[in-house]
Short mmCIF file of C-alpha atoms and ligand atoms in Angstrom, two decimals:
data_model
loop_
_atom_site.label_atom_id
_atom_site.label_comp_id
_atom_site.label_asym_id
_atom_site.label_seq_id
_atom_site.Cartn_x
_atom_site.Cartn_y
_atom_site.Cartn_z
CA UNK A 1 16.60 9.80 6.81
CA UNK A 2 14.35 6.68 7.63
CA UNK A 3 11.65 5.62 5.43
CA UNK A 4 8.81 3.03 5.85
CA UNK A 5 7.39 1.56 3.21
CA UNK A 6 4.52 -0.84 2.70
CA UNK A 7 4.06 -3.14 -0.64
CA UNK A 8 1.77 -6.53 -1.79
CA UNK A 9 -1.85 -7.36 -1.05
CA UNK A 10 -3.13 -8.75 2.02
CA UNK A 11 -4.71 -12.17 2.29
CA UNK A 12 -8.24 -12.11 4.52
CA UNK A 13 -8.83 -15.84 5.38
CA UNK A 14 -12.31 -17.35 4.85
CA UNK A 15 -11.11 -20.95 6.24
CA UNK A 16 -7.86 -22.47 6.85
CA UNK A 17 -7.11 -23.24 2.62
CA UNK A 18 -9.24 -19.43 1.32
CA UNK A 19 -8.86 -16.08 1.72
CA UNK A 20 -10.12 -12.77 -0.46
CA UNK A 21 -6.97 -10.66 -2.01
CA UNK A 22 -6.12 -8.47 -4.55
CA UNK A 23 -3.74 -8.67 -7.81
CA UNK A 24 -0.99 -6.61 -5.58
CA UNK A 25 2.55 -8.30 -6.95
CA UNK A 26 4.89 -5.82 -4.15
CA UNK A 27 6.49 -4.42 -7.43
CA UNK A 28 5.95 -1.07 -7.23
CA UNK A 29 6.55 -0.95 -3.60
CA UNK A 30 9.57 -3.26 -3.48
CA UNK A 31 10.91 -0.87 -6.32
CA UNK A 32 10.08 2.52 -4.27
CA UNK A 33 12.14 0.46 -1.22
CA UNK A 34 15.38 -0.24 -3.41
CA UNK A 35 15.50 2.85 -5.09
CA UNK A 36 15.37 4.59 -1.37
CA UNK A 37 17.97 2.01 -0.18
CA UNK A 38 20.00 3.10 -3.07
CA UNK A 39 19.72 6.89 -2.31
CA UNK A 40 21.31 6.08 0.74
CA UNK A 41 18.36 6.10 3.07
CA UNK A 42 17.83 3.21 5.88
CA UNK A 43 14.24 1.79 4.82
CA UNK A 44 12.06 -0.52 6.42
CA UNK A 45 10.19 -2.59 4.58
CA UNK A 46 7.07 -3.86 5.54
CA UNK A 47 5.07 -6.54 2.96
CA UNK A 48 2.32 -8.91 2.27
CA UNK A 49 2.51 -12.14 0.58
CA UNK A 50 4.35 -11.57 -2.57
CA UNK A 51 6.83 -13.99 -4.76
CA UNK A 52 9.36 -11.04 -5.31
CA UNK A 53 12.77 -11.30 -3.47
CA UNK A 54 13.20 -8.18 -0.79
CA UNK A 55 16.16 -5.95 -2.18
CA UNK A 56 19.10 -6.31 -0.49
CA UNK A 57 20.17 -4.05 2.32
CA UNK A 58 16.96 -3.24 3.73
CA UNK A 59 17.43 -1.84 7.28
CA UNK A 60 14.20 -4.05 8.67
CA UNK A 61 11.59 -6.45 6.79
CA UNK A 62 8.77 -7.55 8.02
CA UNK A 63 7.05 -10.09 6.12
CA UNK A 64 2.74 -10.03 6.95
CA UNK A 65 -0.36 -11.56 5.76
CA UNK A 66 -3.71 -9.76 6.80
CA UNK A 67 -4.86 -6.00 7.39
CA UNK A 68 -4.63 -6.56 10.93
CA UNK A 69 -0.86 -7.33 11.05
CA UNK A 70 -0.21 -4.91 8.52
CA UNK A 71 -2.10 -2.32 10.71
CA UNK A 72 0.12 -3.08 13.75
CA UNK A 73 3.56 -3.56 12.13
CA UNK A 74 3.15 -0.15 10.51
CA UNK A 75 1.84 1.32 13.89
CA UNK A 76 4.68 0.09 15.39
CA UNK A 77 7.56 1.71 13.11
CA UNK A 78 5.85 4.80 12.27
CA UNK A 79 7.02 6.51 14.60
CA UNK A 80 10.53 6.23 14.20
CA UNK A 81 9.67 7.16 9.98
CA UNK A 82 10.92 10.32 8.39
CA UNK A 83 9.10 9.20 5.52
CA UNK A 84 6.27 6.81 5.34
CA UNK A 85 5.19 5.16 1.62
CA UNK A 86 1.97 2.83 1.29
CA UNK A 87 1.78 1.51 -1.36
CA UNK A 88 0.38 -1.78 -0.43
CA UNK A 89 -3.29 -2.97 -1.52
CA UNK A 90 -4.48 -3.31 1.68
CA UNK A 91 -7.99 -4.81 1.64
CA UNK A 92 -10.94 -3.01 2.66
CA UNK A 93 -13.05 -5.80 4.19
CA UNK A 94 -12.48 -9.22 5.77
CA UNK A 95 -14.75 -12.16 6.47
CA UNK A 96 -16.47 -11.64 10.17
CA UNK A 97 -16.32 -15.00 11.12
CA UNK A 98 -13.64 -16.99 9.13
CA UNK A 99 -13.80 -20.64 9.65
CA UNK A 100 -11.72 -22.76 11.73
CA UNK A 101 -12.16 -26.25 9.36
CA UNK A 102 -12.34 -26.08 6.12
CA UNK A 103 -15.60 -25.14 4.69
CA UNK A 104 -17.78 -27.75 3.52
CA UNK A 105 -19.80 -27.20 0.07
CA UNK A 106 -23.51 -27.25 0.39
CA UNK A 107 -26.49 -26.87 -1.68
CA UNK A 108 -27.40 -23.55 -3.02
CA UNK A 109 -25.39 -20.06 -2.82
CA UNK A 110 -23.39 -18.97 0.45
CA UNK A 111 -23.35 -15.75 1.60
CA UNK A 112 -20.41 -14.35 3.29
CA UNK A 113 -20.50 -11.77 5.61
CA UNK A 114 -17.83 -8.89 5.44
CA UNK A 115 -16.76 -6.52 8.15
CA UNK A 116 -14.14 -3.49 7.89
CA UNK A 117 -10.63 -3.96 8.52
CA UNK A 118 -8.89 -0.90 9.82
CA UNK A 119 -8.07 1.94 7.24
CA UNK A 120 -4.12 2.21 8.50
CA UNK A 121 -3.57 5.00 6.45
CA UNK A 122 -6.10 7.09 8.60
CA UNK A 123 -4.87 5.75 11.70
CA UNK A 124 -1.15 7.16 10.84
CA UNK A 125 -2.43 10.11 9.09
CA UNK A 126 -4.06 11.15 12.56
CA UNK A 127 -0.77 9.99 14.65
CA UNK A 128 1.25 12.12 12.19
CA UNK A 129 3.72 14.51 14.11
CA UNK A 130 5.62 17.78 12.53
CA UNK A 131 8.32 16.70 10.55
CA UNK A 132 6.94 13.49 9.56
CA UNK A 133 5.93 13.19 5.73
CA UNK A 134 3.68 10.77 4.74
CA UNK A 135 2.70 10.02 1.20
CA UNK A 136 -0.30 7.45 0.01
CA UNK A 137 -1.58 5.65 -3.26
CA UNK A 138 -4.66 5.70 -4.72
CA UNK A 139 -5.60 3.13 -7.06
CA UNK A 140 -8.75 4.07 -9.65
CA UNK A 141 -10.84 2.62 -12.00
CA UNK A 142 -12.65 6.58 -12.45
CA UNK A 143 -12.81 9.85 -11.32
CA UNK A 144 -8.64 9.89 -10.71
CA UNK A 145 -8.38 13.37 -9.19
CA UNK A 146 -11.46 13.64 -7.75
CA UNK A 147 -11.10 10.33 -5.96
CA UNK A 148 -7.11 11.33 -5.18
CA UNK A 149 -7.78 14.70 -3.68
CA UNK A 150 -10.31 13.61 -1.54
CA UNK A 151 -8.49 10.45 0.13
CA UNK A 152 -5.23 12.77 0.80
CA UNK A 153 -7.35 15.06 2.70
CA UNK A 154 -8.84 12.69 5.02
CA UNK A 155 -6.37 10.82 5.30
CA UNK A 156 -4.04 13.89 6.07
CA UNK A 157 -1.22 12.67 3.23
CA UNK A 158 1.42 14.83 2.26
CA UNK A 159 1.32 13.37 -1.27
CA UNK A 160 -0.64 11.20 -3.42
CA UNK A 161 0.44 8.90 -6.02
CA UNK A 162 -2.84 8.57 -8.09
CA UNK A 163 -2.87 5.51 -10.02
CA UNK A 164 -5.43 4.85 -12.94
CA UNK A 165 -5.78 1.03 -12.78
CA UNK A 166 -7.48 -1.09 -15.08
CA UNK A 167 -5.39 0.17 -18.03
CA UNK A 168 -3.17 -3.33 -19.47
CA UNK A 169 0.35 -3.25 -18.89
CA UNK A 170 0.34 -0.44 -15.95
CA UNK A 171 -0.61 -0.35 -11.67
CA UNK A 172 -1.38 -3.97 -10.84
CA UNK A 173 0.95 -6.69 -11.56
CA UNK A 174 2.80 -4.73 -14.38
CA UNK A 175 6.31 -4.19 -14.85
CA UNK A 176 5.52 -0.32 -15.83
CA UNK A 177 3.59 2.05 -14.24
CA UNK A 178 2.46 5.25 -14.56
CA UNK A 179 1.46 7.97 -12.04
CA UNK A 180 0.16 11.77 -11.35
CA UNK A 181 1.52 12.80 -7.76
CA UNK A 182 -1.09 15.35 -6.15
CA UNK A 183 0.94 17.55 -3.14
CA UNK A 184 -0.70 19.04 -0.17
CA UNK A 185 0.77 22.43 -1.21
CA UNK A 186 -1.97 21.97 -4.66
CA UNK A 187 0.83 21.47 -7.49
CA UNK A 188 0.47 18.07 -9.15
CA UNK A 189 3.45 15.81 -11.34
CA UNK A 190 3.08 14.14 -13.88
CA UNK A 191 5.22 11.15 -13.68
CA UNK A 192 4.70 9.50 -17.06
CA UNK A 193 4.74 5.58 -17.99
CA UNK A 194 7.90 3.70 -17.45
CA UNK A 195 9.58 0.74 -15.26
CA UNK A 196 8.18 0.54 -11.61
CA UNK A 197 12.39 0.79 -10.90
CA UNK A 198 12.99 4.33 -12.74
CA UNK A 199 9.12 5.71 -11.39
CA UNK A 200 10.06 4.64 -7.79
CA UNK A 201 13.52 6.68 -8.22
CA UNK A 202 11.65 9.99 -9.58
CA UNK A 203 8.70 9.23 -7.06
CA UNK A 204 11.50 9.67 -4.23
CA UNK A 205 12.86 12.68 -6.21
CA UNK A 206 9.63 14.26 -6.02
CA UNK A 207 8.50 13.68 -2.42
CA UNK A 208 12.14 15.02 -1.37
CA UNK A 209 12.21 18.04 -2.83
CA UNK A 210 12.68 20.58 -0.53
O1 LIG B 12 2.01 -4.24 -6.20
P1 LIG B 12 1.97 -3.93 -7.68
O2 LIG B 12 1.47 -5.11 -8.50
O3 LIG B 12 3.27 -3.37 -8.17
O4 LIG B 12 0.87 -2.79 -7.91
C1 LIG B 12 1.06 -1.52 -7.33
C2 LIG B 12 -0.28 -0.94 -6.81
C3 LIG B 12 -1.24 -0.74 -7.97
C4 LIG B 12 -0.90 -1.91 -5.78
C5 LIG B 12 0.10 0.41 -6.10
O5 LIG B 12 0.67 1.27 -7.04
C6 LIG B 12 -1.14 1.10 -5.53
O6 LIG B 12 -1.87 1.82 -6.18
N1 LIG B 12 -1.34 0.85 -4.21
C7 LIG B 12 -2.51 1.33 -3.44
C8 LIG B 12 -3.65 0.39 -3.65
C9 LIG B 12 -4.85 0.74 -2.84
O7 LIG B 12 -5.28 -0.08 -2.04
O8 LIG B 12 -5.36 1.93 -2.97
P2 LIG B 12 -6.68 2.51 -2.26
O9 LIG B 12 -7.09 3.66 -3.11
O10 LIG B 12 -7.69 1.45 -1.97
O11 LIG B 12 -6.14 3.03 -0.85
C10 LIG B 12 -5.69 4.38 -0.63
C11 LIG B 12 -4.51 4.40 0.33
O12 LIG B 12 -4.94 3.93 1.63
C12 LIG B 12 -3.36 3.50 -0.08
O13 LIG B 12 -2.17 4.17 0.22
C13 LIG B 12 -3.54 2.25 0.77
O14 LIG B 12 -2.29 1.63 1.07
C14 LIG B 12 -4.17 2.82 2.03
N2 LIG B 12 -5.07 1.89 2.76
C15 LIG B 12 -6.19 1.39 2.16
C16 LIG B 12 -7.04 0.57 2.86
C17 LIG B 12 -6.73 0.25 4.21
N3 LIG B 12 -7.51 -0.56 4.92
N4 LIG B 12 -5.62 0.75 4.78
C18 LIG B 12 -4.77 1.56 4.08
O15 LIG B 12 -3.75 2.01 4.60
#
């Protein structure tokens, strides 16, 4: 079995020395990558800037930094994925016109404009084939479930790994996490806190059940 995963933020540039991110360390998805490398599986690895060493043995990594390249590495091996994780926090918006020099401070407040980056979940959700499973994460501040439910139906996942963030010592950044994994079938999991390491190993449990 082949399995894709995605981990870390993505970095948006503003100018050549900013860029907008999130708090995204690659744990959870580094640790969902190892513990499927040490099931046996050939995994693919596919991350934004992170200071986390790849586990060993991965079958491919490929190291990005924006949406963009995110969207088009994970284009590019989906299609050869049994199994396709995403865990990374891939940002929602980017700066329409980032600066070639570096920005020069002015008087008063600056406004910068924001445009979409490509949702890459939807774009594999709609490229999905039979056979091919793909699961998703949602992270939440509120309304978990509701908020879960209805991003693994648009986004046609298989599973979704619903993550309450917010809450110290848990989702970003942490060492532990905890999670409740909603199937397309309706049954839900509750897969209660612990180390990113053991969730990521009863994570993979879950989503291959069969
Ligand atoms: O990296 P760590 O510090 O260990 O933290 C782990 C985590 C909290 C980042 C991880 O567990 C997690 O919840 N990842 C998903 C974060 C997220 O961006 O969620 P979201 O609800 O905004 O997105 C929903 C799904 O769509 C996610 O699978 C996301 O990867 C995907 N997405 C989102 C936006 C986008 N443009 N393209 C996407 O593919």
């Amino acid at each position: 079995m082949k399995i894709l995963v995605n981990a870390g933020p993505t970095r948006e540039k503003i100018d050549p020395v900013r860029f907008i991110s999130n708090h995204s360390s690659g744990k959870m998805g580094y640790a969902i990558a190892e513990a499927a490398i040490l099931m046996g599986y050939e995994v693919t690895l596919v991350s934004g800037p992170v200071s986390i060493s790849a586990p060993e043995n991965l079958h491919k990594f490929i190291s990005i930094e924006s949406a963009a390249e995110m969207a088009e590495a994970m284009k590019k091996e989906f299609f050869n994925a049994d199994l396709t994780i995403l865990c990374a926090a891939v940002a929602d918006y980017r700066p329409a016109r980032p600066e070639k020099q570096k920005m020069k401070k002015k008087e008063g407040n600056l406004f910068l404009e924001l445009e979409r980056t490509e949702d890459i979940a939807l774009s594999l959700g709609s490229r999905k084939k039979a056979g091919q499973l793909l699961a998703g994460f949602a992270a939440e501040t509120n309304d978990l479930e509701a908020n879960a439910l209805t991003k693994m139906r648009k986004k046609n996942f298989d599973f979704i790994a619903a993550n309450a963030v917010g809450i110290p010592g848990r989702g970003f950044g942490a060492e532990e996490n905890a999670i409740t994994l909603y199937k397309a079938d309706g049954t839900k999991k509750e897969l209660t806190l612990k180390s990113k390491k053991e969730l990521a190993k009863e994570l993979l449990e879950e989503l291959l059940k069969r």
